[in-house]
Every structure is written in structure tokens, then in C-alpha cells.
PDB file of C-alpha atoms in Angstrom:
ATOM      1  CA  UNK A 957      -5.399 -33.378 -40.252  1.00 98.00           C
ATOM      2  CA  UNK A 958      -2.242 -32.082 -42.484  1.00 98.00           C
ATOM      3  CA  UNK A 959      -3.507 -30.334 -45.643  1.00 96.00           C
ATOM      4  CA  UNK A 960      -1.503 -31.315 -49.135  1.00 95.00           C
ATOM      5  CA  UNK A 961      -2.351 -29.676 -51.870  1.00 92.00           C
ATOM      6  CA  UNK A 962      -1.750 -31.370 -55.098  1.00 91.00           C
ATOM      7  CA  UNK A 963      -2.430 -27.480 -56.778  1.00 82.00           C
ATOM      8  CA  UNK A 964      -1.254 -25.198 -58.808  1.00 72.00           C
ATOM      9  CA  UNK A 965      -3.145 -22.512 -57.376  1.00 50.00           C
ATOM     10  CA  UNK A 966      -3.944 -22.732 -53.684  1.00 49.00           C
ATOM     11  CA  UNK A 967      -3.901 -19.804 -51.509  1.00 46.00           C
ATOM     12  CA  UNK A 968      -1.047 -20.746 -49.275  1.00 53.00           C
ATOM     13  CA  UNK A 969       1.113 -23.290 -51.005  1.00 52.00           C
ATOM     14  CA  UNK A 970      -0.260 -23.401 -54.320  1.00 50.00           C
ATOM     15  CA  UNK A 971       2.608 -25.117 -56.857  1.00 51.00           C
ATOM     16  CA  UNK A 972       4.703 -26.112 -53.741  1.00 59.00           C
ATOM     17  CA  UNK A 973       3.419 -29.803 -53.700  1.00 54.00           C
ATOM     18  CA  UNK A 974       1.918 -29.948 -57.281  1.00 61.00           C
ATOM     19  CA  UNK A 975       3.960 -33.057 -58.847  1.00 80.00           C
ATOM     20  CA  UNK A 976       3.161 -36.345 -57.354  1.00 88.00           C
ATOM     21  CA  UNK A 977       6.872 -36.605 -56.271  1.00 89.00           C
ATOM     22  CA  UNK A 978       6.504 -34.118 -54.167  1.00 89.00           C
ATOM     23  CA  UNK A 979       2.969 -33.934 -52.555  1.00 91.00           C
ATOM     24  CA  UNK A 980       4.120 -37.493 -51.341  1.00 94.00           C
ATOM     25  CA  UNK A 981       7.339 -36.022 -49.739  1.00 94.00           C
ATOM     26  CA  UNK A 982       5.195 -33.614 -47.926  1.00 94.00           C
ATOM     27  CA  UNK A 983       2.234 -35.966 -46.953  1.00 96.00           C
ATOM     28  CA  UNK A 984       5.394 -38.825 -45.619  1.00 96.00           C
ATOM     29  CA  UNK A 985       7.280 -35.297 -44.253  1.00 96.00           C
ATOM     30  CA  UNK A 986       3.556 -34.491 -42.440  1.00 97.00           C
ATOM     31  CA  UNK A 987       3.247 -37.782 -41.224  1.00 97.00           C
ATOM     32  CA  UNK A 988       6.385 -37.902 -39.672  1.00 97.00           C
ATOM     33  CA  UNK A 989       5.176 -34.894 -37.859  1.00 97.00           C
ATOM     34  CA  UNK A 990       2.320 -36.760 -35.926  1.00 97.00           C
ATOM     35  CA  UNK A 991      -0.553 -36.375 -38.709  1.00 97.00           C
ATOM     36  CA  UNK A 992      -2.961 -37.857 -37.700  1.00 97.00           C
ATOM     37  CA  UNK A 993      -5.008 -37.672 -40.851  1.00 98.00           C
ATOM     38  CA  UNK A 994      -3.638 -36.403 -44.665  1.00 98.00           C
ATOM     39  CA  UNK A 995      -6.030 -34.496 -46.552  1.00 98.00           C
ATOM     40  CA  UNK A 996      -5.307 -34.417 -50.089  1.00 97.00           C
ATOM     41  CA  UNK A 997      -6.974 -31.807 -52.305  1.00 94.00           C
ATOM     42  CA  UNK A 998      -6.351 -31.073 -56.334  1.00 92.00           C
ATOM     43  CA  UNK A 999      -8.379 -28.364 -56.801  1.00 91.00           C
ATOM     44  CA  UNK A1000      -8.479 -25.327 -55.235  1.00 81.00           C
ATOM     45  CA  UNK A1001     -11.353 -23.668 -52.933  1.00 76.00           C
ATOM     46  CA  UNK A1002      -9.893 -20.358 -52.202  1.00 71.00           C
ATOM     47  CA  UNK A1003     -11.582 -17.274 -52.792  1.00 69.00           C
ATOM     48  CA  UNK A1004     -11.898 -16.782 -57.102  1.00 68.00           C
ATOM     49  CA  UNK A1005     -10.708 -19.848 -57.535  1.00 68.00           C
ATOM     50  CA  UNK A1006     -11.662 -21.726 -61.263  1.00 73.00           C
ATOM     51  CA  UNK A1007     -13.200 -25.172 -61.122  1.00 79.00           C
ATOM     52  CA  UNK A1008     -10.936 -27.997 -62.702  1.00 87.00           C
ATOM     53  CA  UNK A1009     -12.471 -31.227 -64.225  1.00 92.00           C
ATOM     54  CA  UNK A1010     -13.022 -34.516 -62.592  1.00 94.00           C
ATOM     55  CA  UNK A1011     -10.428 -35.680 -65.276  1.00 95.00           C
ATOM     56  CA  UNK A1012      -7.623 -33.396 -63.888  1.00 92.00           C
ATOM     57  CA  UNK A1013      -8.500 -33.540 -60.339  1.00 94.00           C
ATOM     58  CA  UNK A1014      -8.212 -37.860 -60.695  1.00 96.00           C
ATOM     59  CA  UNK A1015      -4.892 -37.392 -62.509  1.00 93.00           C
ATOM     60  CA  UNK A1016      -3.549 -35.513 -59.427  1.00 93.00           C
ATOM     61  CA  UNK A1017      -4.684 -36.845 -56.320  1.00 95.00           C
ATOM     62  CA  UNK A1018      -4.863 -40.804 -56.995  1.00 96.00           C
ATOM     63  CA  UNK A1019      -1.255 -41.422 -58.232  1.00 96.00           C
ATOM     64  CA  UNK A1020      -0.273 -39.494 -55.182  1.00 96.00           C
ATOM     65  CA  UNK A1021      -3.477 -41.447 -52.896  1.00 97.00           C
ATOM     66  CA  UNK A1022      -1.847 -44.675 -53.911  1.00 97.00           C
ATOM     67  CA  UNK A1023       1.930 -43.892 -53.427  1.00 96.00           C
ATOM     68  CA  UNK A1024       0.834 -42.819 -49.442  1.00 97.00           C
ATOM     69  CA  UNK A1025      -0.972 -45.367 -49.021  1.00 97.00           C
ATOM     70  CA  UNK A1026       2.207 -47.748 -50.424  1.00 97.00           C
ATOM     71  CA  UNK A1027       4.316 -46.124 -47.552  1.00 96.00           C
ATOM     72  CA  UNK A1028       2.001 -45.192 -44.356  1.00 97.00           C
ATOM     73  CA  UNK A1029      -0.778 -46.515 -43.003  1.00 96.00           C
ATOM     74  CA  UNK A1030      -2.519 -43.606 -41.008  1.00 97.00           C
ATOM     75  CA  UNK A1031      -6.377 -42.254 -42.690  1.00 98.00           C
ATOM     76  CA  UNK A1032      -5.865 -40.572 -46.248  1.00 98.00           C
ATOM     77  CA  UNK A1033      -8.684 -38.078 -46.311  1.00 98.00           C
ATOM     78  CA  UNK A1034      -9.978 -36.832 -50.242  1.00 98.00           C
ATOM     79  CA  UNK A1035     -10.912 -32.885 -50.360  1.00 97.00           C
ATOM     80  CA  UNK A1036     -12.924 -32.598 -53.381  1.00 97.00           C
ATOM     81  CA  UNK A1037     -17.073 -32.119 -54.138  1.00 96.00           C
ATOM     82  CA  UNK A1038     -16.957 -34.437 -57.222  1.00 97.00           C
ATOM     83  CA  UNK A1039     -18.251 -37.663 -56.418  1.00 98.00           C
ATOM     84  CA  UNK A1040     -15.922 -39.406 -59.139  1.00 98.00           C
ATOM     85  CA  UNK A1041     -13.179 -37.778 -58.066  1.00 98.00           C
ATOM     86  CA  UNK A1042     -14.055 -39.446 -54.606  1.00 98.00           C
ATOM     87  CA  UNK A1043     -14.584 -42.802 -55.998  1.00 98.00           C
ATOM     88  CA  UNK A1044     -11.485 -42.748 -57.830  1.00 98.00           C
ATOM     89  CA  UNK A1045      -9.357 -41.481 -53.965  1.00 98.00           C
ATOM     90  CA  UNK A1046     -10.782 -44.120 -52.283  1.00 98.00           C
ATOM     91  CA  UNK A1047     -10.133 -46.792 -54.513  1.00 98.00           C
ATOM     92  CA  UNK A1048      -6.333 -45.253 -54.496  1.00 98.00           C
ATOM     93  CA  UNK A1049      -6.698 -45.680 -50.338  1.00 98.00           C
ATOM     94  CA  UNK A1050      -8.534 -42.825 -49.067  1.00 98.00           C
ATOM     95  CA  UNK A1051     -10.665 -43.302 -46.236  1.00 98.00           C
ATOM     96  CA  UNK A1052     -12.728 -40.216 -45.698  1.00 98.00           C
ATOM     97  CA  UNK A1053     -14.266 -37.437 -47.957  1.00 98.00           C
ATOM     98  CA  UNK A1054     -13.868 -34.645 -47.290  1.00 98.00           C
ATOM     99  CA  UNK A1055     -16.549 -32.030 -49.087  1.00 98.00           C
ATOM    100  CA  UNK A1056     -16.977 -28.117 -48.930  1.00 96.00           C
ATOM    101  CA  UNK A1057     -20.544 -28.798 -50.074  1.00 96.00           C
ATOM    102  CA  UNK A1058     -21.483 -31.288 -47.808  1.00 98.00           C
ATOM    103  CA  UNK A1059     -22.696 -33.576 -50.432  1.00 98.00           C
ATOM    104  CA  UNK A1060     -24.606 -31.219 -53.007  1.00 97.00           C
ATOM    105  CA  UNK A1061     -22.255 -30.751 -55.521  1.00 95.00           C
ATOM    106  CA  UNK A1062     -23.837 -33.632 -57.423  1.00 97.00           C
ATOM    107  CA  UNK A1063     -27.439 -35.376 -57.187  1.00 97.00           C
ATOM    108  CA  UNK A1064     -25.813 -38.791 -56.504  1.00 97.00           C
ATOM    109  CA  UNK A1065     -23.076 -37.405 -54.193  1.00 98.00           C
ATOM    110  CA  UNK A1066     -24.606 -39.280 -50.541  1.00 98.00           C
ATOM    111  CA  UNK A1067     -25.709 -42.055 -52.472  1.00 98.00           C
ATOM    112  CA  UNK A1068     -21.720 -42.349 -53.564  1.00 98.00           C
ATOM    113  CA  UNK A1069     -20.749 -41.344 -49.877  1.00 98.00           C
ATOM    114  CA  UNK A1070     -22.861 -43.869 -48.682  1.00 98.00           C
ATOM    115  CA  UNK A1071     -21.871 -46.955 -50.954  1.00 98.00           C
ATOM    116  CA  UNK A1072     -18.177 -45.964 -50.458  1.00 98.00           C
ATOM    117  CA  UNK A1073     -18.608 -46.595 -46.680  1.00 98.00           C
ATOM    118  CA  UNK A1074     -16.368 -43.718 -45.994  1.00 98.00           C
ATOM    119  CA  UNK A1075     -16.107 -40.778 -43.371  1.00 98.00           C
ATOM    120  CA  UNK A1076     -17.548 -37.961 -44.632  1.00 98.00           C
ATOM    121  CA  UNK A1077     -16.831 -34.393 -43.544  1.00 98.00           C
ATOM    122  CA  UNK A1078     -19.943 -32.054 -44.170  1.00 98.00           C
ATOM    123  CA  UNK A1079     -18.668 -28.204 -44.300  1.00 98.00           C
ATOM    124  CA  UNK A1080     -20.804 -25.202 -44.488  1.00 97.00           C
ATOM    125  CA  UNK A1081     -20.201 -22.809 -47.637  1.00 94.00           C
ATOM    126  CA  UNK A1082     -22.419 -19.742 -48.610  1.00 87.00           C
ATOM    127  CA  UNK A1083     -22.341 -19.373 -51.738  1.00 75.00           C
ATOM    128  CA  UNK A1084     -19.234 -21.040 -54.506  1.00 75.00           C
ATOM    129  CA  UNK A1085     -15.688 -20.620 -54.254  1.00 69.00           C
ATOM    130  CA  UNK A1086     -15.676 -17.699 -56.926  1.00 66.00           C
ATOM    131  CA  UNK A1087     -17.944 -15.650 -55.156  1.00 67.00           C
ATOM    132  CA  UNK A1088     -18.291 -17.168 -51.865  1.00 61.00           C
ATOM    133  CA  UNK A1089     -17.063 -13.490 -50.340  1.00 70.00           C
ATOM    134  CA  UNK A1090     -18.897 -11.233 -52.046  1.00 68.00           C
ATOM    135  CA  UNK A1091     -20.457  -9.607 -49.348  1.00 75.00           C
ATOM    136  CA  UNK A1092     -21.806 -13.127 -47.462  1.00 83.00           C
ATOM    137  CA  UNK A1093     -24.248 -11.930 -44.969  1.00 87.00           C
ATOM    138  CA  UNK A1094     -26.235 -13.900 -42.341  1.00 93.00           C
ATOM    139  CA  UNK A1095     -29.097 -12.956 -39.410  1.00 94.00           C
ATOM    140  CA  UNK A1096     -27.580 -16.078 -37.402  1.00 97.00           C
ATOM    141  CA  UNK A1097     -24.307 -17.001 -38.421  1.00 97.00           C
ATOM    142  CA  UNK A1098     -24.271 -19.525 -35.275  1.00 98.00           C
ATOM    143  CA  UNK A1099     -28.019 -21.071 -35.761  1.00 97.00           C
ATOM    144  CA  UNK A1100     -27.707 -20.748 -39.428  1.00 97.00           C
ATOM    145  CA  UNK A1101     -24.917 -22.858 -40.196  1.00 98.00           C
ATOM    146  CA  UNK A1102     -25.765 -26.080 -37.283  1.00 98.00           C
ATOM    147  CA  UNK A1103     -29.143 -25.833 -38.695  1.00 98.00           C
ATOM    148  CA  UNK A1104     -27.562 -26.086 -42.215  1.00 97.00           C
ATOM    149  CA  UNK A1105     -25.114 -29.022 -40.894  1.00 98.00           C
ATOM    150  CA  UNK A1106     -27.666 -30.873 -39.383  1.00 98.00           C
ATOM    151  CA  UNK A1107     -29.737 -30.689 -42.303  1.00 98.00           C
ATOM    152  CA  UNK A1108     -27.465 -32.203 -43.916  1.00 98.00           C
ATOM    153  CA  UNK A1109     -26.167 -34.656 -41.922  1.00 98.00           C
ATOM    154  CA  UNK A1110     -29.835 -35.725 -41.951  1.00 98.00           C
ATOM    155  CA  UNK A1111     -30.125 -35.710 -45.563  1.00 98.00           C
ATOM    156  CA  UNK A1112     -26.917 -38.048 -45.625  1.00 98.00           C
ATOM    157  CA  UNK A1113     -28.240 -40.721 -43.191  1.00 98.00           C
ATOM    158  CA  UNK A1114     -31.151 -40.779 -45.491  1.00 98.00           C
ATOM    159  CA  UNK A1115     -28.730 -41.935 -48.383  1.00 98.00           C
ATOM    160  CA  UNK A1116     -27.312 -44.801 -46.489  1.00 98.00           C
ATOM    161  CA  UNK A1117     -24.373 -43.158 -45.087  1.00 98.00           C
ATOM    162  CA  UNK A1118     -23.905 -44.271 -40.909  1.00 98.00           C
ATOM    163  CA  UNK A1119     -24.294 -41.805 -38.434  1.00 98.00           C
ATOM    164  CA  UNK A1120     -20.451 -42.325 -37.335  1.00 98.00           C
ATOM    165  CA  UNK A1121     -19.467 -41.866 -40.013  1.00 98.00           C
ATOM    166  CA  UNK A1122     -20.278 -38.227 -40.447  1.00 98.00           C
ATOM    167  CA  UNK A1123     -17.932 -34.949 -39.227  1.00 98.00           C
ATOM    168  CA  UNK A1124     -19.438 -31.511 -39.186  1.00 98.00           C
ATOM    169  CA  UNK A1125     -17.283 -28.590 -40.670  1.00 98.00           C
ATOM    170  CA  UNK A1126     -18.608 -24.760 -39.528  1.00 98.00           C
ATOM    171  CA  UNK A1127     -16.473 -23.634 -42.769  1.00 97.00           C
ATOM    172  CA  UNK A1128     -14.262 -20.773 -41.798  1.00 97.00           C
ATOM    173  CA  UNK A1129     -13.638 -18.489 -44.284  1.00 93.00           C
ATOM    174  CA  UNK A1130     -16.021 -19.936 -46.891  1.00 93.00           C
ATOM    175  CA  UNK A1131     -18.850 -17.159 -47.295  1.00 92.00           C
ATOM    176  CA  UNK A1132     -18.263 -15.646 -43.984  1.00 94.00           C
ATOM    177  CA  UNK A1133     -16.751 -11.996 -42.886  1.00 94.00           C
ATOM    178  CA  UNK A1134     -14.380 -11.962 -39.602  1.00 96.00           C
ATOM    179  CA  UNK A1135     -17.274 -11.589 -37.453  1.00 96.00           C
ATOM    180  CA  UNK A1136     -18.847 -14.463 -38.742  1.00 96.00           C
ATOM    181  CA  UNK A1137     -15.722 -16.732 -38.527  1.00 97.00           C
ATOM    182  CA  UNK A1138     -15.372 -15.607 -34.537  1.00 98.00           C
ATOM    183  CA  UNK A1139     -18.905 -15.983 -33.847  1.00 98.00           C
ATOM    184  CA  UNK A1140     -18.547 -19.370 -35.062  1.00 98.00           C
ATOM    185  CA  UNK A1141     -15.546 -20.317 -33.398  1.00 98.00           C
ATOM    186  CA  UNK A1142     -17.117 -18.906 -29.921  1.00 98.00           C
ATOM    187  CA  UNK A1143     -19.962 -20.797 -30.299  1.00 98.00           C
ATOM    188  CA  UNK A1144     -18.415 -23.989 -31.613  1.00 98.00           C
ATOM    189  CA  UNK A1145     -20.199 -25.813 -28.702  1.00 98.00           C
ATOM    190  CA  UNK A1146     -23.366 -25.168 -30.977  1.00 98.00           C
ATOM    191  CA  UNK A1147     -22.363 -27.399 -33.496  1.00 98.00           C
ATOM    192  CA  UNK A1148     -21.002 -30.144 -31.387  1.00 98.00           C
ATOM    193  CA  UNK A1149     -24.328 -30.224 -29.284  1.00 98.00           C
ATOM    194  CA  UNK A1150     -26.182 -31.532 -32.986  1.00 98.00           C
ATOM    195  CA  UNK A1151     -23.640 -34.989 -31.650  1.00 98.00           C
ATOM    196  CA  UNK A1152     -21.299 -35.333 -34.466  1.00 98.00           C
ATOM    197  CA  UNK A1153     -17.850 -34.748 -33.943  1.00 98.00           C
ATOM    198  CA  UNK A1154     -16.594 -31.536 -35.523  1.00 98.00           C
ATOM    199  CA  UNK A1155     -13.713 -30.413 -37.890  1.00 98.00           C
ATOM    200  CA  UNK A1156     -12.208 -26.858 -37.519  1.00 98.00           C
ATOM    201  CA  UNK A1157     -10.238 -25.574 -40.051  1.00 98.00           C
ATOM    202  CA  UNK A1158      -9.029 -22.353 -40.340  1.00 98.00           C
ATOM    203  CA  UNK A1159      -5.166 -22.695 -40.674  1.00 97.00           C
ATOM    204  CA  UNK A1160      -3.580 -19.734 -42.317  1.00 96.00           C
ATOM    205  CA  UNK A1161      -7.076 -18.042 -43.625  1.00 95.00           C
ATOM    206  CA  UNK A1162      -7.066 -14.682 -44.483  1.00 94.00           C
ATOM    207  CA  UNK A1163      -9.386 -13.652 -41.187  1.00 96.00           C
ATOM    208  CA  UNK A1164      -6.181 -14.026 -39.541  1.00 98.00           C
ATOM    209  CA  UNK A1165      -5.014 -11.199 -41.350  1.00 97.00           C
ATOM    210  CA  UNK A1166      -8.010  -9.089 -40.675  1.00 97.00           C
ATOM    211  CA  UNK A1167      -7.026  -9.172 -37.289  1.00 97.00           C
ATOM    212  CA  UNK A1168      -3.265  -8.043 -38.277  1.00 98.00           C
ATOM    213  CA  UNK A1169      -3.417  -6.733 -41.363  1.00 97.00           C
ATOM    214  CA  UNK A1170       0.655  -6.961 -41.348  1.00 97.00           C
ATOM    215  CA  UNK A1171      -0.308 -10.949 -42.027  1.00 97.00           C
ATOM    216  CA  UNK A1172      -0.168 -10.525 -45.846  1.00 95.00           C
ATOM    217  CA  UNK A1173       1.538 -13.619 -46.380  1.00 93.00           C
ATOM    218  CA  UNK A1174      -0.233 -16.938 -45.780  1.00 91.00           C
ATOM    219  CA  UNK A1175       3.269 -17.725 -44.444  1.00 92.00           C
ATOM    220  CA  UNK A1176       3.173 -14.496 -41.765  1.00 96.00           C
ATOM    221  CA  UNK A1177      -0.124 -16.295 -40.087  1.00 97.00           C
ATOM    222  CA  UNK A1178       1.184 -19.060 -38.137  1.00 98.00           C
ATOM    223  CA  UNK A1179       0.698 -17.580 -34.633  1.00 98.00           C
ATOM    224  CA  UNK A1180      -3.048 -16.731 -35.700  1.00 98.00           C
ATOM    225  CA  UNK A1181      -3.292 -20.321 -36.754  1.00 98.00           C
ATOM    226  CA  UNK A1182      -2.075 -21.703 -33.726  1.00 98.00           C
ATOM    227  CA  UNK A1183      -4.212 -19.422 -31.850  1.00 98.00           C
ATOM    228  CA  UNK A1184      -7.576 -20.711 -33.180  1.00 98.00           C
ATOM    229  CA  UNK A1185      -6.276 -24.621 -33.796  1.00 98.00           C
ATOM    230  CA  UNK A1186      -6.084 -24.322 -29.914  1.00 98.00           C
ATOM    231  CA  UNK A1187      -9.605 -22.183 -29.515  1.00 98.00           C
ATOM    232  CA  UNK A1188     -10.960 -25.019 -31.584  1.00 98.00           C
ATOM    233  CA  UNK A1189      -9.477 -27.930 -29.584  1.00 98.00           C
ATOM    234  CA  UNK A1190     -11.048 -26.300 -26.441  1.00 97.00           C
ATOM    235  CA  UNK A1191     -14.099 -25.676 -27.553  1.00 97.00           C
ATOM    236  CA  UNK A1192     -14.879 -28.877 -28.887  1.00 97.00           C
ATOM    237  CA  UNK A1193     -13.958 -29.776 -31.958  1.00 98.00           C
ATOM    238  CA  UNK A1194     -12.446 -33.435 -32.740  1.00 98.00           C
ATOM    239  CA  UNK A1195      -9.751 -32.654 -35.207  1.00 98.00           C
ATOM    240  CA  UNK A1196      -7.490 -29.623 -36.735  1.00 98.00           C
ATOM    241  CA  UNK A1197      -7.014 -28.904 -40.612  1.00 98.00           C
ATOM    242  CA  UNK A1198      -3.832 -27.419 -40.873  1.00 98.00           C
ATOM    243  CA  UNK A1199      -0.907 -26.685 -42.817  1.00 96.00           C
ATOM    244  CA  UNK A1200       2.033 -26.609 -39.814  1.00 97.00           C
ATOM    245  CA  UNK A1201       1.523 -30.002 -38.039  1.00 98.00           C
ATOM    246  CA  UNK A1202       4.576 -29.843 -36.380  1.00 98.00           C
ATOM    247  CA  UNK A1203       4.092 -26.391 -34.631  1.00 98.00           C
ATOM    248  CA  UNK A1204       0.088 -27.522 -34.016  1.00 98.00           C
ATOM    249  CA  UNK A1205       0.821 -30.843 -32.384  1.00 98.00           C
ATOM    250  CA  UNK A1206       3.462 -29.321 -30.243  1.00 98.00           C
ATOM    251  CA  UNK A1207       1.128 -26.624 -29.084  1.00 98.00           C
ATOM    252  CA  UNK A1208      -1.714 -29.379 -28.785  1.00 98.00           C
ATOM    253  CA  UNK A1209       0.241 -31.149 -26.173  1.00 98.00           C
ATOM    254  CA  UNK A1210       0.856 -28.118 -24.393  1.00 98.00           C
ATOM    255  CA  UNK A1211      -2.206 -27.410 -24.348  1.00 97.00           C
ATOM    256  CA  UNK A1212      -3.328 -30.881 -22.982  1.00 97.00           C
ATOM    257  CA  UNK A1213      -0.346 -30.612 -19.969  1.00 97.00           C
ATOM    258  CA  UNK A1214      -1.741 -27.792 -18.971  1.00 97.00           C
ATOM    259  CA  UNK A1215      -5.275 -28.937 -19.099  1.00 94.00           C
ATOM    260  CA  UNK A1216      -3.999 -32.147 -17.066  1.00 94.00           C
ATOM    261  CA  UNK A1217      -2.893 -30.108 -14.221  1.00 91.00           C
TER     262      UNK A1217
END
């Protein structure tokens, strides 16, 4: 999954992409790349960030939705927690929705899931974006968050929405310290034991940089991210979120010629 975000404010390439023209150069650029999926986001969920309205967020990501869509036919995923917003990105040509809340942003958000007939990826967040790391703390980061998940892939199927049709996400970085976002990577099996397949996303997050603080940059993190897209990959999880597909799929197939002996 190749992350485009149609923001002015993003934590690692906020304003690069944030005109239609060019978030669809990107997404084409990504796809070129071997995407597999294009996730398209216009509003931001980093750390502080400010909410937008559904009204903004639609007049960013379905003009650029709808050009994709025009010129590749590979899954458009929709990162937002508005339900509108979805409606409005799958109508444009997404196929999946992709939601930091797992459906709770809104009381009708799995009945909309559900009638859109859509993938859904459920993510685990403590807390909301603006204060989501303010000292998140947890007696069972593992068992807390698949319990979460579960629930609410549960909750989900009781909307309407079909079992595979649902993606777990253990939310690195959202509400979680460094320890946290390692425990949860170690014990990724955890989450793909509940039988859904699982999303990991933690390209260019700032826990990379609490391991070398010298990562300042989002840009200086690429060998972190690397690092834990492969971790990921071999512990289990279906797909990688990140920002360098071309570096990620290369070190994906190593990964798999090695595994193949």
C-alpha cells in the first residue's frame, strides 16, 4: 500500500502532493513502482494534528480518486474516519476504507462500511490525533489492542459488513510509546491468530527515530522503515503502508528469495 497524501500538513510529506495535479503524479509515479494498493488521505493523523471538515476533505481526495481511477486500475484505498468523506471516495473509485478509528468516528460509520461493500481496514488508536501521545499507557499493549480489534471487527460484522472484507491495523505510533510499537510488532502473530489479515504500517514514524535519535527527518528514516516493513512481512501481516514503494518492494523480494531458498 503507497501512502498519498492530498495534505497540507502531514508529518512526512505534508504540501508535497497537495494539488490534485500532483497527488495523481505521485499515486501513477507509485504505481509504476509495483503498488499494490494507493491509499489516499486529505487530512492529516499525525501527532497535534487539527481536524478538517468533510467538505474539505471531499474537495481533495475525490477529484484526485477519480483522475486514478481514469488512468490505473489497481485498489484505490480512502484514509479518512468520516463516513461521507468515504461515500464520496468510493463513488470517485475507491475500493477500501481505510479508518484510524475502526468505524467509531460516527454512529452510522459500519452501517456506511457495510452498504458500501468495501474493504475496510480497522486500526487501533488510543486516544485522538491531538493528544493521542500524551503519555498513552497500557497493562497489555499486545492483548489490549487484538482484544480491541476483534471487538471491533465483531461490531462491524454486526452492521452488515462481510467477514473478508475486514483488515486489522495494530496502529503504530497512534497512542503508543516505542515499547509499545515493538511489543506489537513482536507479537504481530497475536493479531493475525483473531483470522483477519493484517495491515502494518509504520513507514517513516517517529519510533524510528527513538531508536536513532539522528533520524530527525521523516526523510533520514528509510532504513528503519525498511527494517520493520520486512519484520512485518515475516511476522504475518498481509500488506505494507508505506511511503518508499520502490525501496520496500525491492527489499520484499529479497526478502522472499531468500525465504525460497
Amino acid at each position: 500500500m503507497g501512502i498519498v497524501n492530498v495534505t497540507p500538513d502531514s508529518f512526512s510529506d505534508g504540501g508535497r502532493w497537495a494539488t490534485t495535479e500532483r497527488a495523481v503524479e505521485q499515486a501513477l509515479r507509485l504505481a509504476e513502482q509495483g503498488v499494490d494498493v494507493l491509499d489516499i488521505g486529505g487530512e492529516s493523523t499525525r501527532p497535534g494534528a487539527d481536524p478538517v471538515t468533510e467538505g474539505q476533505e471531499i474537495d481533495r481526495v475525490a477529484p484526485v480518486i477519480a483522475a486514478i481511477r481514469a488512468r490505473w486500475d489497481g485498489v484505490i484505498s480512502i484514509d479518512t474516519m468520516k463516513p461521507a468523506v468515504a461515500r464520496a471516495a468510493v463513488a470517485a473509485g475507491a475500493a477500501m476504507w481505510n479508518d484510524v478509528t475502526a468505524l467509531t468516528h460516527a454512529p452510522d460509520s459500519a452501517a456506511v462500511a457495510a452498504e458500501l461493500g468495501c474493504d475496510v481496514v480497522l486500526m487501533h488508536m488510543k486516544g485522538e490525533p491531538r493528544t493521542m501521545q500524551a503519555d498513552p499507557r497500557y497493562d497489555d499493549v499486545v492483548a489490549e489492542v487484538a482484544a480491541y480489534l476483534n471487538d471491533r471487527a465483531q461490531a462491524a460484522m454486526a452492521a452488515g459488513v462481510a467477514r473478508d472484507r475486514i483488515w486489522l491495523d495494530p496502529g503504530i505510533g497512534f497512542g503508543k510509546t516505542l515499547a509499545h510499537n515493538m511489543a506489537l510488532t513482536a507479537h504481530l502473530q497475536t493479531l493475525t491468530a483473531l483470522g483477519f489479515p493484517v495491515l502494518y504500517a509504520a513507514s517513516r514514524k517517529r519510533t524510528i527515530q527513538a531508536i536513532d535519535p539522528t533520524a530527525t527527518q521523516a526523510d533520514d528514516r528509510l532504513g528503519g522503515s525498511l527494517a520493520l516493513a520486512l519484520e512485518g512481512a515475516r511476522r504475518g501481516a498481509r500488506m505494507v503502508r508505506v511511503h518508499d514503494v520502490r525501496e520496500t518492494v525491492q527489499a520484499l523480494k529479497v526478502q522472499a528469495a531468500v525465504a525460497n531458498g
